[in-house]
XYZ file of C-alpha atoms in Angstrom:
391
model
C -53.392 -17.368 11.127
C -51.403 -20.266 9.793
C -50.846 -18.623 6.397
C -49.614 -15.640 8.068
C -47.173 -17.852 10.200
C -45.826 -19.627 7.247
C -45.428 -16.025 5.479
C -43.671 -15.214 8.612
C -41.177 -18.359 8.846
C -40.653 -18.058 4.805
C -39.859 -14.308 5.187
C -37.456 -15.081 8.093
C -35.344 -17.825 5.959
C -33.642 -15.401 3.752
C -32.808 -13.157 6.682
C -31.284 -15.830 8.608
C -29.245 -16.862 5.676
C -27.888 -13.336 4.997
C -27.215 -13.263 8.479
C -25.106 -16.605 7.993
C -23.548 -15.279 5.024
C -22.544 -12.257 6.596
C -21.032 -14.046 9.460
C -19.068 -16.259 7.312
C -17.414 -13.537 5.103
C -16.586 -11.615 8.306
C -15.137 -14.785 9.719
C -13.303 -15.221 6.140
C -12.024 -11.532 6.599
C -10.496 -11.918 9.943
C -8.863 -15.212 9.172
C -7.307 -13.520 6.212
C -6.061 -10.457 8.470
C -4.620 -12.892 11.019
C -2.707 -14.715 8.027
C -1.569 -11.559 6.694
C -0.153 -10.408 10.187
C 0.579 -13.580 11.643
C 4.193 -13.338 10.803
C 4.549 -9.829 12.331
C 3.200 -11.612 15.710
C 5.672 -14.134 15.491
C 8.723 -11.481 14.652
C 7.195 -9.033 17.579
C 7.224 -12.238 20.242
C 10.725 -13.234 19.282
C 12.308 -9.773 19.339
C 10.615 -9.135 22.664
C 11.951 -12.498 24.030
C 15.278 -11.934 22.549
C 15.742 -8.377 23.628
C 14.817 -9.103 27.040
C 17.094 -12.142 27.307
C 20.024 -9.952 26.132
C 19.392 -7.041 28.403
C 18.671 -9.167 31.682
C 20.826 -12.171 31.185
C 24.102 -10.591 29.302
C 23.951 -7.205 30.427
C 22.319 -7.453 33.975
C 19.957 -4.728 33.634
C 17.448 -5.443 36.448
C 14.431 -4.061 34.971
C 14.930 -4.187 31.106
C 10.971 -3.404 30.412
C 11.843 -0.771 27.991
C 14.024 -3.255 25.651
C 11.056 -5.405 24.753
C 8.927 -2.596 24.556
C 11.200 -0.957 22.173
C 11.358 -4.126 20.320
C 7.565 -4.194 19.674
C 7.138 -0.666 19.192
C 9.755 -1.085 16.163
C 7.925 -3.876 14.849
C 4.866 -2.100 15.050
C 5.740 0.686 12.731
C 4.549 0.311 8.948
C 6.377 -2.270 7.209
C 9.177 -0.538 5.260
C 9.584 2.148 8.422
C 11.090 0.121 10.926
C 14.865 1.352 10.465
C 13.275 4.865 10.786
C 11.285 3.941 13.675
C 14.580 2.599 15.502
C 16.284 5.894 15.089
C 13.257 7.889 16.056
C 13.353 5.816 19.501
C 16.946 6.670 20.018
C 16.342 10.457 19.331
C 13.289 10.367 21.162
C 14.986 8.650 24.210
C 18.115 10.972 23.806
C 16.209 14.435 23.843
C 13.901 13.153 27.058
C 16.827 12.158 28.903
C 18.850 15.139 28.294
C 15.966 17.853 28.887
C 15.131 15.518 32.105
C 18.576 15.379 33.549
C 19.375 19.015 33.027
C 16.521 20.561 34.325
C 16.272 18.285 37.247
C 19.584 19.768 38.288
C 18.420 22.956 38.235
C 14.753 22.916 39.479
C 14.495 19.520 41.447
C 11.448 17.656 41.465
C 7.649 17.928 42.066
C 4.632 17.840 40.012
C 5.388 21.441 38.534
C 8.739 20.477 37.381
C 7.182 17.200 35.680
C 5.102 19.104 33.683
C 7.783 21.675 32.661
C 10.172 19.041 31.574
C 7.639 17.052 29.733
C 6.548 20.449 27.693
C 9.676 21.216 26.940
C 10.908 17.586 26.136
C 8.235 17.570 23.555
C 8.726 21.090 22.298
C 12.290 20.192 21.461
C 11.620 16.955 19.999
C 8.876 18.815 17.734
C 11.795 21.381 16.902
C 14.396 18.452 15.924
C 12.341 16.209 14.118
C 8.545 16.714 14.211
C 7.669 12.860 14.193
C 5.129 11.676 16.434
C 7.306 8.713 17.493
C 10.016 10.944 18.597
C 7.654 13.125 20.475
C 6.286 10.421 22.356
C 9.612 8.736 23.175
C 10.783 11.981 24.306
C 7.869 12.745 26.437
C 7.808 9.365 28.012
C 11.304 8.976 28.987
C 11.224 12.874 30.450
C 8.450 11.379 32.720
C 10.585 8.278 33.701
C 13.590 10.351 34.612
C 11.557 12.824 36.559
C 9.621 10.195 38.506
C 12.207 7.420 38.867
C 15.514 9.016 39.109
C 15.111 9.969 42.737
C 14.479 6.383 43.489
C 16.505 4.612 40.776
C 20.179 5.516 40.408
C 21.751 5.639 36.898
C 18.693 5.186 35.125
C 19.740 7.099 32.020
C 22.256 4.477 30.810
C 19.863 1.377 31.076
C 17.026 3.829 28.930
C 19.632 4.155 26.300
C 20.929 0.672 26.378
C 17.234 -0.670 26.368
C 16.148 1.573 23.226
C 19.261 0.333 21.166
C 18.767 -3.588 22.142
C 14.923 -3.303 21.493
C 15.037 -1.516 18.310
C 18.410 -3.293 17.219
C 16.846 -6.892 18.069
C 13.650 -6.034 15.941
C 16.053 -5.375 12.897
C 17.806 -8.530 13.483
C 14.719 -10.407 13.466
C 13.182 -8.755 10.583
C 16.496 -8.810 8.480
C 18.217 -12.252 9.546
C 16.135 -14.579 11.807
C 12.458 -14.519 10.465
C 12.845 -11.861 7.203
C 9.676 -11.314 5.225
C 9.552 -12.389 1.759
C 9.677 -8.996 -0.099
C 7.631 -10.442 -3.423
C 5.286 -11.841 -0.930
C 4.468 -8.704 0.701
C 4.157 -6.805 -2.658
C 1.773 -9.624 -3.957
C -0.675 -9.352 -1.107
C -0.759 -5.740 -0.911
C -1.043 -5.291 -4.914
C -3.493 -7.978 -5.309
C -6.653 -5.720 -4.336
C -5.622 -2.939 -6.355
C -5.138 -4.553 -9.846
C -8.196 -6.805 -8.696
C -10.408 -3.854 -8.437
C -8.788 -2.238 -11.569
C -9.627 -5.353 -13.782
C -13.049 -5.919 -12.436
C -14.237 -2.229 -13.188
C -12.498 -2.167 -16.795
C -14.186 -5.513 -17.435
C -17.525 -4.026 -16.190
C -16.978 -1.129 -18.454
C -16.315 -2.991 -21.419
C -19.527 -4.949 -21.135
C -21.228 -1.698 -20.238
C -20.464 -0.139 -23.709
C -21.043 -3.366 -25.646
C -24.352 -3.040 -24.222
C -25.022 0.379 -24.113
C -25.536 -0.019 -20.086
C -25.285 3.255 -18.693
C -26.089 2.170 -14.918
C -23.449 -0.521 -15.290
C -20.608 1.905 -16.183
C -21.980 4.573 -13.229
C -21.481 1.192 -10.855
C -17.837 0.710 -12.196
C -17.323 4.422 -11.762
C -18.380 4.362 -8.275
C -16.541 1.384 -7.495
C -13.346 2.044 -8.756
C -13.215 5.241 -6.685
C -13.040 3.330 -3.656
C -9.152 2.756 -4.152
C -7.522 5.022 -1.323
C -7.121 2.399 1.200
C -5.780 -0.546 -1.179
C -3.378 2.192 -3.001
C -2.051 3.389 0.457
C -1.401 -0.277 1.486
C 0.288 -0.742 -1.923
C 2.779 2.119 -1.535
C 3.642 1.092 2.049
C 4.158 -2.454 0.768
C 6.982 -1.141 -1.925
C 8.583 0.523 1.227
C 8.531 -2.666 3.044
C 9.823 -4.763 0.137
C 12.743 -2.296 -0.560
C 13.611 -2.356 3.409
C 13.186 -6.259 3.626
C 15.368 -6.674 0.529
C 18.041 -3.918 1.764
C 18.375 -5.470 5.317
C 17.935 -9.113 4.805
C 21.097 -10.808 3.219
C 18.484 -13.485 1.845
C 16.867 -11.021 -0.134
C 19.731 -8.564 -1.412
C 19.740 -10.473 -4.773
C 16.400 -9.427 -5.519
C 16.863 -5.610 -5.061
C 17.608 -5.107 -8.525
C 15.345 -7.946 -10.017
C 11.625 -8.627 -9.576
C 11.098 -6.944 -6.362
C 12.718 -3.587 -7.326
C 10.611 -3.780 -10.589
C 7.518 -4.466 -8.443
C 8.311 -1.569 -5.985
C 8.952 0.973 -8.750
C 5.436 0.054 -10.085
C 3.384 1.666 -7.683
C 3.419 5.108 -8.877
C 2.526 4.308 -12.693
C -0.146 1.689 -11.357
C -1.609 4.812 -9.246
C -1.576 6.855 -12.408
C -3.218 3.986 -14.275
C -6.094 3.851 -11.851
C -6.585 7.529 -12.221
C -6.693 7.490 -15.789
C -8.906 4.854 -15.868
C -11.038 6.408 -13.743
C -11.619 9.164 -16.368
C -11.679 6.434 -19.013
C -14.796 5.104 -17.215
C -16.469 8.480 -16.179
C -16.229 9.394 -19.957
C -17.840 6.106 -20.947
C -20.976 7.128 -18.823
C -21.259 10.050 -20.745
C -20.620 7.927 -24.071
C -23.567 5.954 -23.376
C -25.858 8.567 -21.850
C -25.184 10.817 -25.021
C -25.924 8.045 -27.384
C -22.468 8.427 -29.113
C -21.717 5.689 -31.591
C -19.688 2.740 -30.186
C -17.524 1.325 -32.624
C -17.316 -2.650 -32.164
C -13.572 -2.502 -31.208
C -14.160 0.147 -28.480
C -15.355 -2.112 -25.758
C -12.706 -4.619 -27.120
C -10.124 -2.080 -26.464
C -11.245 -1.571 -22.679
C -11.553 -5.298 -22.517
C -7.889 -5.979 -23.789
C -6.774 -3.108 -21.344
C -8.470 -5.335 -18.536
C -6.533 -8.279 -19.852
C -3.271 -6.702 -19.854
C -3.736 -5.708 -16.062
C -4.744 -9.417 -15.295
C -1.447 -10.536 -16.898
C 0.491 -7.961 -15.338
C -0.557 -9.228 -11.809
C -0.057 -12.792 -12.679
C 3.535 -12.146 -14.194
C 4.408 -9.646 -11.118
C 3.387 -12.369 -8.725
C 5.410 -15.099 -10.475
C 8.369 -12.791 -10.455
C 8.646 -13.084 -14.491
C 9.443 -10.650 -16.835
C 5.800 -9.013 -18.026
C 6.357 -9.444 -21.630
C 2.893 -10.677 -22.161
C 1.217 -8.264 -20.093
C 3.033 -5.495 -22.507
C 1.826 -7.239 -25.686
C -1.887 -7.429 -24.381
C -1.442 -3.665 -23.334
C -0.241 -2.885 -26.878
C -3.419 -4.865 -28.424
C -5.624 -2.603 -26.380
C -3.895 0.418 -28.209
C -4.167 -1.326 -31.464
C -8.084 -1.614 -30.929
C -8.660 1.940 -29.692
C -6.801 3.023 -32.744
C -9.542 1.193 -35.193
C -11.984 2.518 -33.228
C -10.989 6.101 -33.526
C -10.599 5.722 -37.058
C -14.014 3.894 -37.413
C -15.625 7.167 -36.046
C -16.376 8.116 -32.427
C -17.850 10.963 -30.655
C -16.437 13.567 -28.222
C -16.653 11.447 -25.363
C -15.689 8.518 -27.421
C -12.234 10.342 -28.127
C -11.771 11.232 -24.537
C -12.123 7.069 -23.911
C -9.490 6.424 -26.910
C -7.295 8.793 -25.595
C -7.088 7.359 -22.230
C -6.866 3.713 -23.327
C -3.499 4.955 -24.717
C -2.347 6.843 -21.647
C -3.475 4.123 -19.413
C -1.372 1.424 -21.301
C 1.471 4.036 -21.462
C 1.096 3.671 -17.636
C 1.107 -0.165 -17.481
C 4.057 -0.155 -19.941
C 6.213 2.062 -17.298
C 4.845 -0.072 -14.444
C 6.296 -3.046 -16.450
C 9.700 -1.595 -16.371
C 10.156 0.407 -19.484
C 10.867 3.933 -19.606
C 8.049 6.647 -20.375
C 9.705 7.065 -23.632
C 9.828 3.902 -24.652
C 6.339 3.327 -23.541
C 5.244 6.466 -25.391
C 7.089 5.374 -28.730
C 5.217 2.026 -28.471
C 1.904 3.580 -27.681
C 2.316 5.636 -31.240
C 3.272 3.183 -33.129
C 0.762 0.643 -32.493
C -2.244 3.256 -32.600
C -1.505 3.921 -35.978
C -2.724 6.756 -38.438
C -4.324 9.734 -36.560
C -6.101 11.065 -39.349
C -9.709 9.786 -39.660
C -10.516 8.847 -43.169
C -13.312 10.911 -44.807
C -16.874 9.599 -44.681
C -17.909 8.331 -48.260
C -21.490 9.099 -47.459
C -20.749 12.887 -46.954
C -21.185 15.528 -49.164
């Protein structure tokens, strides 16, 4: 009994440790989430307060509820879509007011009139835009017009003004008063994408060197879990472009590091997909027992090193010359592996190293033609030398 009790206690300890570690990780994730969007919370609070103050104290709107709501709604949009959200607010309010006013004059007020007006406002909004934000604003404004117009006179003008104030104040806060740092936005979104790619390429290089198919399969599975990171990165490029366009503080960065970084999203996406093919064929190469020249794992490791350098140089706002040099070293190693002799899947891995390097060079700011030229030149002779042992 005592022994059993001791075993139970000992067996419970690791479970408690695992729970504690999981809680710590979860708490860390939550702190990182708060830190990532803490700036947005401050922006939203400031924009809401300023829009209410402007509408109530300066324009004498008695109940400027929609002004701060418009400000928060605009700021709640994905970073990079705030100017668009402001325009959608105005369009939605316009449709709701026009439909509501026109039909109220003709059919009066009541439950069925409310239903008809909301349906028509939404249908017209869908016809004009199709955006969910426009549809929601049109329907909500139609409801307000139908339910409040009989008791509140001249509701339409304050509704327009509130929408303009709220959206405009949100843009003012994000562009002038508390502008986002576009390079920081990009770094925060790109880091998970590039870290994932580096980690799985490193794992694949080691799997090739050790003939470990299981490790290569794990790398293949891990790299496939990249959709959310890539989506966040693409949205961040939109936000960086918007911030550097709207904010006078960051105007100079539009054509410098921020512009180069933002243009890198598409070629990095291609590099992720081509690396997925590289890893998948590495699994087949190991499972089929094909020859693995020593320079082949080195080529994949060099490719991982190039991504690592690209991340660092992008984060620092530097011209990524070292990343380009490292990427071309990967091509050079792949060319050696090809001439030393590879099988069917090995040849595909070599080809994907070349293609992924080309993607990374484009991400670094080169044109596709420049990247292809450098890759061809560094790869060397495409002809495989004859085997002297073969009759």
